[in-house]
Amino acid sequence: MKRTCDICLAALGLIITLPLLAIIAVLIKLDSSGPVIFRQIRVGQGFRPFAIRKFRTMVANDSAGGSLITVGQDCRITRVGHILRGLKLDELPQLWNVLLGDMSLVGPRPEVPRYVERARAEFAEVLTVRPGITDLASLKYIDEAAILAVSTNPEEEYQNKVLPEKLRLAKLYVRHMSLRLDFAIILQTVLRIARLPLVVLTLPELRAAVEVSVDSPWAGLSAFITRWRRPIIVVVDVGLIILANYLAFFLRYDGNIPQSDRYVFEQTVLGLVAVRGVAFALYGLNEGLWRYTSLWDLQNILKGVLVSTVAFVGWVYWVMGISSYPRSIFAIDAILVVGFLAGVRLSSRVLRDKVIFQKRRRVLVIGAGDSGERVVREMKTRSAFNCQPIGLVDDNSLLLNQRIHGVRVLGGMQDIPKLMEALKPEVVVVAVPNPTPEFLRDLVIKLEPYDVSIKTLPGKEELLTDQSAVSQIRNVSIPDLLSRAPVNLDNRATRQLVRNKTVMITGAGGSIGSEVARQIASFEPKELLLYERHENSLYNIHKELDDKKYSFPIIPLIGDITDVQRLSSVFERYRPQILFHAAAHKHVPLVEANPVEAVKNNCMGTRITAEAASLYGVEQFVHISTDKAVNPSSVMGATKRVAELVIQDIARTSRTRFLLVRFGNVLGSSGSVLLRFQEQIRSGGPVTVTHPEIRRYFMLIPEAVQLVLQAATIGEQGQTYILDMGEQIKVLDIARSLIRLSGLVPGRDVPIRFVGLRPGEKLYEELVGEGEIAVSSPLEKILQIRTVNPLDFDVFREKLSALEAASSHDEPDVILEQLKGIVPMFQTSVPDTEAAGVMTGSAQI
């Protein structure tokens, strides 16, 4: 079909342009000596050389020699040659190459053998089709000579920048070639040569704007129309009013208007123009921008025509007294003038938005409600989004086979696999308000086998009605991946506990400590003490809270929990009543490599802080622990378990109420795997997962902090509390979901690589350890841990003293042995990656 069109159009073009070809030939002969036709060897389909034909535009003795690149105002170009090159008329003889089969009307521009040999592998895909007279590169580099003229080394610029881009665009054409695309390229080329600001071809990869240049004659015309827009609209409307009225008479009398009625038309037409002109001015019909014509403009046209028609009837019958005026003329005239006014305005918008070829992403929309309707409407009407909705999915059986803006509801969620096979969409947009995590996980599972990206809309309360729904389509947010609905606990008891109390938070600059500070601040404490050794993180949380202008003082305190003197001075001065201990080293690999510092901070620091709290009469002390303290396999987990035992020991004899809160991985916290995944996705991957079977509990930062605060209201002395966190989730599933919900495809856009378990890392996490049982607590979703086999704390204190002594002497090996003595479950090991089936090195999925 393409070859048939080439032959027909090339033959027709040669016949039509024959007089022009003859005139050009004569002008070339008169301008300079030499042949009319310039021939040059180019490389065609299948690397076959052929002689390309052009009108000669350079002096004869230089046209075949010298540089292969023409730059700017090349002195070798003749006077006629400048004109021919500017209008691209020098390419017309290539129609003969098309007839011979060497070329096509549209296809990658043929290059000289020298350039082809230098990049033969790159040209292999390009030269599977016939080269063409015009292509995508011709549109982007239509002023190639001017582009190269500004380069200090045009030859190098062409080979290193221009030619690779031409090859990229040529490959793009080969992959998407069609008759429709060919027609769009031909028409867009003509428009570019004429410098007309019309777009009939849009490709995101082309990135070649079609603009009116400053020196274009169309620029002056456009400026003139813009300046005199309102008078021009009035003139056009007057002409349409007169035309509609005359056609009304013409149609009323079947094209044979009697002389008497012709005289009536002449008598009344100026009055009609005046009446309609006043009505149109009242309704602002000469003020709107036609390229933004909408239903609002159509309503005003109808109102203006109706009002002016009624006024015109009264003027004809009661003012002019023309009783013979045919009544049907009023109706016919009104219908015609509405059609003319609406048509001429809509045509501007239609022609502005209409393109012949546009590469759009095929989109399947989940949800046929109000949000789905907005998404479909905007994708259909706004070409800038480059999206084509191909179907809707909704579980409401009443909507099946119904259409929304021409897009059909094709089925329910159970039909998604079948629809994916049949329609092959590139993007799936979830337009369901507030989709549940279960819904999203089920959708991700259904779409796992397909090469498709997933996008979502914000929640209904976040979806801005005055903004584009499509522009608000977002990638994943951390709560989307939670394995259960976030737990929202009753905060009334927490408010009663905290209100008018001095509250101190250690590690206040960390992700957990800072969230504790935010939530505590909302409960109106007497004072809020932010204790942190990292200056920047302390500054950030203090500034954030200070900007909210709370009525109570928020006091930033730089200090280390291992500094006895600093802690004592703070307790002495401020006398905190409630203390939340969030300071800890928690990055597993770093702590594994630095066990001495882990013991100092997590163990010794916790003891010093707890003893100070007990000494200065703190009412409640809430220690924040981790699931890694259960049957620990890492130094971090072991030191956190020791810290738990420290709290339980001091709680036995202290008047301060000590309690512990233990939870799993916190999404979005410092060191969170999701933050790492998001960084890797933004950089293009790979996303690194330690093991395909590794699983973790997950919860949100606000959720974890709510647990901490609730535990403070119900906690018994020395007890440990955990959140009922549901089932553990595969980290690999989290990675895949995060990639897909970020609008990308795992494996294609972002690879996933298995790197092997890290030292101290377990496949599965636990919230209840050996010698412990979980029982219900007074609050739903919160469980209490009870110890079955009580610990001998006298022996524990001796071992703790030895551990702290080893940390003071900087003895890592001794520390590991001491940790094993205190926490018998702690066993350091090196993962057997081969036995675990881990893919390492370059293994990717």
mmCIF file of N, CA and C in Angstrom, residues 490-591:
data_model
loop_
_atom_site.group_PDB
_atom_site.id
_atom_site.type_symbol
_atom_site.label_atom_id
_atom_site.label_comp_id
_atom_site.label_asym_id
_atom_site.label_seq_id
_atom_site.Cartn_x
_atom_site.Cartn_y
_atom_site.Cartn_z
ATOM 1 N N ASP A 490 -7.927 6.087 69.651
ATOM 2 C CA ASP A 490 -8.604 7.152 70.375
ATOM 3 C C ASP A 490 -7.567 7.996 71.120
ATOM 4 N N ASN A 491 -7.563 9.306 70.837
ATOM 5 C CA ASN A 491 -6.534 10.178 71.405
ATOM 6 C C ASN A 491 -7.007 10.953 72.632
ATOM 7 N N ARG A 492 -8.253 10.721 73.068
ATOM 8 C CA ARG A 492 -8.749 11.511 74.199
ATOM 9 C C ARG A 492 -7.962 11.225 75.476
ATOM 10 N N ALA A 493 -7.649 9.951 75.698
ATOM 11 C CA ALA A 493 -6.880 9.604 76.908
ATOM 12 C C ALA A 493 -5.477 10.190 76.843
ATOM 13 N N THR A 494 -4.889 10.197 75.633
ATOM 14 C CA THR A 494 -3.556 10.780 75.473
ATOM 15 C C THR A 494 -3.573 12.265 75.773
ATOM 16 N N ARG A 495 -4.613 12.945 75.332
ATOM 17 C CA ARG A 495 -4.714 14.391 75.589
ATOM 18 C C ARG A 495 -4.787 14.658 77.099
ATOM 19 N N GLN A 496 -5.560 13.851 77.807
ATOM 20 C CA GLN A 496 -5.669 14.034 79.248
ATOM 21 C C GLN A 496 -4.342 13.767 79.942
ATOM 22 N N LEU A 497 -3.584 12.791 79.418
ATOM 23 C CA LEU A 497 -2.304 12.438 80.014
ATOM 24 C C LEU A 497 -1.274 13.549 79.835
ATOM 25 N N VAL A 498 -1.233 14.153 78.651
ATOM 26 C CA VAL A 498 -0.157 15.074 78.274
ATOM 27 C C VAL A 498 -0.464 16.517 78.643
ATOM 28 N N ARG A 499 -1.739 16.878 78.628
ATOM 29 C CA ARG A 499 -2.100 18.291 78.787
ATOM 30 C C ARG A 499 -1.541 18.867 80.088
ATOM 31 N N ASN A 500 -0.902 20.028 79.937
ATOM 32 C CA ASN A 500 -0.315 20.773 81.058
ATOM 33 C C ASN A 500 0.806 20.010 81.771
ATOM 34 N N LYS A 501 1.459 19.098 81.033
ATOM 35 C CA LYS A 501 2.610 18.374 81.570
ATOM 36 C C LYS A 501 3.870 18.769 80.793
ATOM 37 N N THR A 502 5.014 18.702 81.475
ATOM 38 C CA THR A 502 6.289 18.916 80.797
ATOM 39 C C THR A 502 6.735 17.595 80.196
ATOM 40 N N VAL A 503 6.848 17.584 78.853
ATOM 41 C CA VAL A 503 7.150 16.355 78.131
ATOM 42 C C VAL A 503 8.526 16.492 77.488
ATOM 43 N N MET A 504 9.346 15.436 77.660
ATOM 44 C CA MET A 504 10.689 15.418 77.070
ATOM 45 C C MET A 504 10.784 14.255 76.074
ATOM 46 N N ILE A 505 11.437 14.526 74.953
ATOM 47 C CA ILE A 505 11.621 13.509 73.919
ATOM 48 C C ILE A 505 13.113 13.416 73.615
ATOM 49 N N THR A 506 13.703 12.236 73.796
ATOM 50 C CA THR A 506 15.087 12.038 73.366
ATOM 51 C C THR A 506 15.088 11.542 71.918
ATOM 52 N N GLY A 507 16.132 11.903 71.179
ATOM 53 C CA GLY A 507 16.150 11.572 69.754
ATOM 54 C C GLY A 507 15.049 12.308 69.010
ATOM 55 N N ALA A 508 14.772 13.558 69.420
ATOM 56 C CA ALA A 508 13.630 14.310 68.892
ATOM 57 C C ALA A 508 13.800 14.693 67.434
ATOM 58 N N GLY A 509 15.004 14.614 66.896
ATOM 59 C CA GLY A 509 15.206 14.975 65.502
ATOM 60 C C GLY A 509 15.029 13.818 64.547
ATOM 61 N N GLY A 510 14.906 12.590 65.073
ATOM 62 C CA GLY A 510 14.727 11.424 64.216
ATOM 63 C C GLY A 510 13.319 11.331 63.674
ATOM 64 N N SER A 511 13.090 10.336 62.786
ATOM 65 C CA SER A 511 11.783 10.221 62.147
ATOM 66 C C SER A 511 10.685 9.902 63.156
ATOM 67 N N ILE A 512 10.978 8.997 64.123
ATOM 68 C CA ILE A 512 9.979 8.677 65.143
ATOM 69 C C ILE A 512 9.893 9.795 66.172
ATOM 70 N N GLY A 513 11.041 10.249 66.675
ATOM 71 C CA GLY A 513 11.035 11.302 67.686
ATOM 72 C C GLY A 513 10.364 12.572 67.206
ATOM 73 N N SER A 514 10.601 12.945 65.961
ATOM 74 C CA SER A 514 9.991 14.179 65.450
ATOM 75 C C SER A 514 8.479 14.039 65.309
ATOM 76 N N GLU A 515 7.999 12.839 64.942
ATOM 77 C CA GLU A 515 6.552 12.629 64.845
ATOM 78 C C GLU A 515 5.917 12.612 66.234
ATOM 79 N N VAL A 516 6.627 12.047 67.220
ATOM 80 C CA VAL A 516 6.141 12.132 68.594
ATOM 81 C C VAL A 516 5.980 13.592 68.993
ATOM 82 N N ALA A 517 6.970 14.414 68.652
ATOM 83 C CA ALA A 517 6.907 15.836 68.979
ATOM 84 C C ALA A 517 5.705 16.507 68.315
ATOM 85 N N ARG A 518 5.449 16.182 67.059
ATOM 86 C CA ARG A 518 4.317 16.794 66.352
ATOM 87 C C ARG A 518 2.990 16.447 67.031
ATOM 88 N N GLN A 519 2.829 15.167 67.344
ATOM 89 C CA GLN A 519 1.552 14.762 67.923
ATOM 90 C C GLN A 519 1.399 15.248 69.355
ATOM 91 N N ILE A 520 2.471 15.223 70.124
ATOM 92 C CA ILE A 520 2.407 15.746 71.486
ATOM 93 C C ILE A 520 2.046 17.229 71.476
ATOM 94 N N ALA A 521 2.601 17.970 70.521
ATOM 95 C CA ALA A 521 2.335 19.414 70.449
ATOM 96 C C ALA A 521 0.853 19.704 70.255
ATOM 97 N N SER A 522 0.147 18.801 69.586
ATOM 98 C CA SER A 522 -1.286 19.020 69.348
ATOM 99 C C SER A 522 -2.119 18.789 70.605
ATOM 100 N N PHE A 523 -1.516 18.209 71.667
ATOM 101 C CA PHE A 523 -2.249 17.911 72.899
ATOM 102 C C PHE A 523 -2.011 18.956 73.991
ATOM 103 N N GLU A 524 -1.359 20.055 73.654
ATOM 104 C CA GLU A 524 -1.192 21.201 74.548
ATOM 105 C C GLU A 524 -0.464 20.852 75.854
ATOM 106 N N PRO A 525 0.797 20.420 75.751
ATOM 107 C CA PRO A 525 1.555 20.198 76.997
ATOM 108 C C PRO A 525 1.940 21.531 77.634
ATOM 109 N N LYS A 526 2.459 21.438 78.838
ATOM 110 C CA LYS A 526 2.942 22.651 79.505
ATOM 111 C C LYS A 526 4.230 23.132 78.852
ATOM 112 N N GLU A 527 5.167 22.202 78.636
ATOM 113 C CA GLU A 527 6.416 22.471 77.938
ATOM 114 C C GLU A 527 6.766 21.253 77.102
ATOM 115 N N LEU A 528 7.464 21.478 76.000
ATOM 116 C CA LEU A 528 7.928 20.373 75.164
ATOM 117 C C LEU A 528 9.434 20.496 75.007
ATOM 118 N N LEU A 529 10.163 19.516 75.556
ATOM 119 C CA LEU A 529 11.622 19.528 75.514
ATOM 120 C C LEU A 529 12.101 18.595 74.399
ATOM 121 N N LEU A 530 12.849 19.128 73.454
ATOM 122 C CA LEU A 530 13.376 18.351 72.325
ATOM 123 C C LEU A 530 14.857 18.107 72.555
ATOM 124 N N TYR A 531 15.209 16.877 72.938
ATOM 125 C CA TYR A 531 16.600 16.539 73.290
ATOM 126 C C TYR A 531 17.202 15.741 72.130
ATOM 127 N N GLU A 532 18.278 16.256 71.546
ATOM 128 C CA GLU A 532 18.857 15.652 70.326
ATOM 129 C C GLU A 532 20.315 16.071 70.219
ATOM 130 N N ARG A 533 21.155 15.135 69.788
ATOM 131 C CA ARG A 533 22.576 15.481 69.659
ATOM 132 C C ARG A 533 22.929 15.969 68.258
ATOM 133 N N HIS A 534 22.070 15.721 67.269
ATOM 134 C CA HIS A 534 22.343 16.171 65.901
ATOM 135 C C HIS A 534 21.729 17.562 65.693
ATOM 136 N N GLU A 535 22.591 18.527 65.476
ATOM 137 C CA GLU A 535 22.178 19.925 65.423
ATOM 138 C C GLU A 535 21.164 20.188 64.307
ATOM 139 N N ASN A 536 21.425 19.690 63.091
ATOM 140 C CA ASN A 536 20.554 20.003 61.955
ATOM 141 C C ASN A 536 19.153 19.431 62.126
ATOM 142 N N SER A 537 19.069 18.161 62.522
ATOM 143 C CA SER A 537 17.749 17.560 62.688
ATOM 144 C C SER A 537 16.972 18.225 63.820
ATOM 145 N N LEU A 538 17.659 18.616 64.881
ATOM 146 C CA LEU A 538 16.996 19.334 65.974
ATOM 147 C C LEU A 538 16.487 20.686 65.496
ATOM 148 N N TYR A 539 17.305 21.375 64.722
ATOM 149 C CA TYR A 539 16.881 22.681 64.189
ATOM 150 C C TYR A 539 15.632 22.540 63.326
ATOM 151 N N ASN A 540 15.590 21.502 62.488
ATOM 152 C CA ASN A 540 14.463 21.340 61.566
ATOM 153 C C ASN A 540 13.149 21.101 62.298
ATOM 154 N N ILE A 541 13.132 20.194 63.265
ATOM 155 C CA ILE A 541 11.871 19.922 63.959
ATOM 156 C C ILE A 541 11.473 21.102 64.848
ATOM 157 N N HIS A 542 12.449 21.758 65.458
ATOM 158 C CA HIS A 542 12.112 22.916 66.296
ATOM 159 C C HIS A 542 11.537 24.043 65.453
ATOM 160 N N LYS A 543 12.144 24.299 64.298
ATOM 161 C CA LYS A 543 11.637 25.371 63.439
ATOM 162 C C LYS A 543 10.233 25.033 62.934
ATOM 163 N N GLU A 544 10.018 23.759 62.568
ATOM 164 C CA GLU A 544 8.699 23.347 62.079
ATOM 165 C C GLU A 544 7.621 23.602 63.125
ATOM 166 N N LEU A 545 7.900 23.225 64.370
ATOM 167 C CA LEU A 545 6.907 23.411 65.430
ATOM 168 C C LEU A 545 6.797 24.871 65.843
ATOM 169 N N ASP A 546 7.915 25.554 65.870
ATOM 170 C CA ASP A 546 7.906 26.962 66.276
ATOM 171 C C ASP A 546 7.105 27.812 65.297
ATOM 172 N N ASP A 547 7.140 27.444 64.013
ATOM 173 C CA ASP A 547 6.387 28.204 63.007
ATOM 174 C C ASP A 547 4.880 28.107 63.207
ATOM 175 N N LYS A 548 4.428 27.094 63.936
ATOM 176 C CA LYS A 548 2.992 26.928 64.167
ATOM 177 C C LYS A 548 2.472 27.780 65.317
ATOM 178 N N LYS A 549 3.364 28.478 65.995
ATOM 179 C CA LYS A 549 2.998 29.457 67.028
ATOM 180 C C LYS A 549 2.137 28.842 68.144
ATOM 181 N N TYR A 550 2.625 27.754 68.698
ATOM 182 C CA TYR A 550 1.916 27.158 69.830
ATOM 183 C C TYR A 550 2.018 28.081 71.041
ATOM 184 N N SER A 551 1.063 27.944 71.959
ATOM 185 C CA SER A 551 1.024 28.836 73.124
ATOM 186 C C SER A 551 2.009 28.415 74.215
ATOM 187 N N PHE A 552 2.537 27.209 74.151
ATOM 188 C CA PHE A 552 3.468 26.713 75.168
ATOM 189 C C PHE A 552 4.900 26.757 74.617
ATOM 190 N N PRO A 553 5.901 26.793 75.485
ATOM 191 C CA PRO A 553 7.296 26.851 75.005
ATOM 192 C C PRO A 553 7.768 25.503 74.451
ATOM 193 N N ILE A 554 8.487 25.576 73.326
ATOM 194 C CA ILE A 554 9.133 24.406 72.730
ATOM 195 C C ILE A 554 10.631 24.646 72.815
ATOM 196 N N ILE A 555 11.319 23.817 73.591
ATOM 197 C CA ILE A 555 12.710 24.110 73.946
ATOM 198 C C ILE A 555 13.638 23.097 73.286
ATOM 199 N N PRO A 556 14.514 23.557 72.365
ATOM 200 C CA PRO A 556 15.495 22.647 71.738
ATOM 201 C C PRO A 556 16.710 22.488 72.644
ATOM 202 N N LEU A 557 17.098 21.239 72.896
ATOM 203 C CA LEU A 557 18.217 20.958 73.780
ATOM 204 C C LEU A 557 19.214 20.052 73.066
ATOM 205 N N ILE A 558 20.409 20.575 72.808
ATOM 206 C CA ILE A 558 21.462 19.756 72.217
ATOM 207 C C ILE A 558 22.128 18.960 73.329
ATOM 208 N N GLY A 559 22.164 17.640 73.164
ATOM 209 C CA GLY A 559 22.778 16.811 74.193
ATOM 210 C C GLY A 559 22.798 15.356 73.798
ATOM 211 N N ASP A 560 23.697 14.601 74.446
ATOM 212 C CA ASP A 560 23.857 13.173 74.177
ATOM 213 C C ASP A 560 23.298 12.397 75.366
ATOM 214 N N ILE A 561 22.612 11.281 75.095
ATOM 215 C CA ILE A 561 22.016 10.512 76.183
ATOM 216 C C ILE A 561 23.077 9.784 77.011
ATOM 217 N N THR A 562 24.305 9.718 76.503
ATOM 218 C CA THR A 562 25.392 9.094 77.288
ATOM 219 C C THR A 562 26.131 10.108 78.164
ATOM 220 N N ASP A 563 25.722 11.375 78.072
ATOM 221 C CA ASP A 563 26.368 12.443 78.844
ATOM 222 C C ASP A 563 25.586 12.626 80.139
ATOM 223 N N VAL A 564 26.103 12.037 81.232
ATOM 224 C CA VAL A 564 25.392 12.046 82.509
ATOM 225 C C VAL A 564 25.193 13.468 83.024
ATOM 226 N N GLN A 565 26.229 14.277 82.923
ATOM 227 C CA GLN A 565 26.157 15.635 83.466
ATOM 228 C C GLN A 565 25.130 16.478 82.708
ATOM 229 N N ARG A 566 25.124 16.349 81.375
ATOM 230 C CA ARG A 566 24.171 17.139 80.583
ATOM 231 C C ARG A 566 22.739 16.706 80.879
ATOM 232 N N LEU A 567 22.528 15.397 80.958
ATOM 233 C CA LEU A 567 21.178 14.916 81.263
ATOM 234 C C LEU A 567 20.725 15.397 82.644
ATOM 235 N N SER A 568 21.630 15.314 83.606
ATOM 236 C CA SER A 568 21.275 15.724 84.965
ATOM 237 C C SER A 568 20.894 17.195 85.016
ATOM 238 N N SER A 569 21.645 18.039 84.325
ATOM 239 C CA SER A 569 21.330 19.472 84.328
ATOM 240 C C SER A 569 19.983 19.757 83.678
ATOM 241 N N VAL A 570 19.673 19.007 82.604
ATOM 242 C CA VAL A 570 18.377 19.199 81.941
ATOM 243 C C VAL A 570 17.243 18.771 82.865
ATOM 244 N N PHE A 571 17.377 17.586 83.509
ATOM 245 C CA PHE A 571 16.341 17.111 84.433
ATOM 246 C C PHE A 571 16.190 18.048 85.631
ATOM 247 N N GLU A 572 17.322 18.554 86.115
ATOM 248 C CA GLU A 572 17.300 19.447 87.273
ATOM 249 C C GLU A 572 16.574 20.748 86.961
ATOM 250 N N ARG A 573 16.808 21.257 85.774
ATOM 251 C CA ARG A 573 16.235 22.571 85.409
ATOM 252 C C ARG A 573 14.764 22.477 84.991
ATOM 253 N N TYR A 574 14.423 21.486 84.164
ATOM 254 C CA TYR A 574 13.079 21.474 83.572
ATOM 255 C C TYR A 574 12.109 20.504 84.250
ATOM 256 N N ARG A 575 12.601 19.536 85.014
ATOM 257 C CA ARG A 575 11.774 18.587 85.716
ATOM 258 C C ARG A 575 10.687 17.970 84.820
ATOM 259 N N PRO A 576 11.074 17.258 83.753
ATOM 260 C CA PRO A 576 10.064 16.651 82.874
ATOM 261 C C PRO A 576 9.220 15.630 83.636
ATOM 262 N N GLN A 577 7.932 15.535 83.269
ATOM 263 C CA GLN A 577 7.008 14.608 83.916
ATOM 264 C C GLN A 577 6.773 13.349 83.072
ATOM 265 N N ILE A 578 6.896 13.502 81.758
ATOM 266 C CA ILE A 578 6.739 12.364 80.851
ATOM 267 C C ILE A 578 7.924 12.367 79.899
ATOM 268 N N LEU A 579 8.530 11.191 79.699
ATOM 269 C CA LEU A 579 9.692 11.106 78.820
ATOM 270 C C LEU A 579 9.481 9.994 77.788
ATOM 271 N N PHE A 580 9.674 10.337 76.526
ATOM 272 C CA PHE A 580 9.627 9.368 75.434
ATOM 273 C C PHE A 580 11.049 9.171 74.929
ATOM 274 N N HIS A 581 11.545 7.949 75.093
ATOM 275 C CA HIS A 581 12.948 7.660 74.758
ATOM 276 C C HIS A 581 13.017 7.055 73.355
ATOM 277 N N ALA A 582 13.315 7.907 72.337
ATOM 278 C CA ALA A 582 13.385 7.461 70.936
ATOM 279 C C ALA A 582 14.805 7.457 70.405
ATOM 280 N N ALA A 583 15.782 7.914 71.210
ATOM 281 C CA ALA A 583 17.168 7.979 70.737
ATOM 282 C C ALA A 583 17.754 6.582 70.632
ATOM 283 N N ALA A 584 18.306 6.253 69.463
ATOM 284 C CA ALA A 584 18.921 4.922 69.280
ATOM 285 C C ALA A 584 19.650 4.892 67.943
ATOM 286 N N HIS A 585 20.673 4.025 67.880
ATOM 287 C CA HIS A 585 21.286 3.687 66.596
ATOM 288 C C HIS A 585 20.495 2.512 66.030
ATOM 289 N N LYS A 586 19.960 2.626 64.808
ATOM 290 C CA LYS A 586 19.053 1.589 64.313
ATOM 291 C C LYS A 586 19.372 1.101 62.905
ATOM 292 N N HIS A 587 20.367 1.655 62.216
ATOM 293 C CA HIS A 587 20.714 1.182 60.876
ATOM 294 C C HIS A 587 21.511 -0.121 61.010
ATOM 295 N N VAL A 588 20.901 -1.234 60.618
ATOM 296 C CA VAL A 588 21.477 -2.558 60.862
ATOM 297 C C VAL A 588 22.908 -2.689 60.331
ATOM 298 N N PRO A 589 23.188 -2.366 59.047
ATOM 299 C CA PRO A 589 24.557 -2.557 58.547
ATOM 300 C C PRO A 589 25.578 -1.684 59.271
ATOM 301 N N LEU A 590 25.221 -0.419 59.577
ATOM 302 C CA LEU A 590 26.165 0.472 60.257
ATOM 303 C C LEU A 590 26.429 0.001 61.686
ATOM 304 N N VAL A 591 25.365 -0.402 62.351
ATOM 305 C CA VAL A 591 25.541 -0.882 63.724
ATOM 306 C C VAL A 591 26.349 -2.172 63.739
#
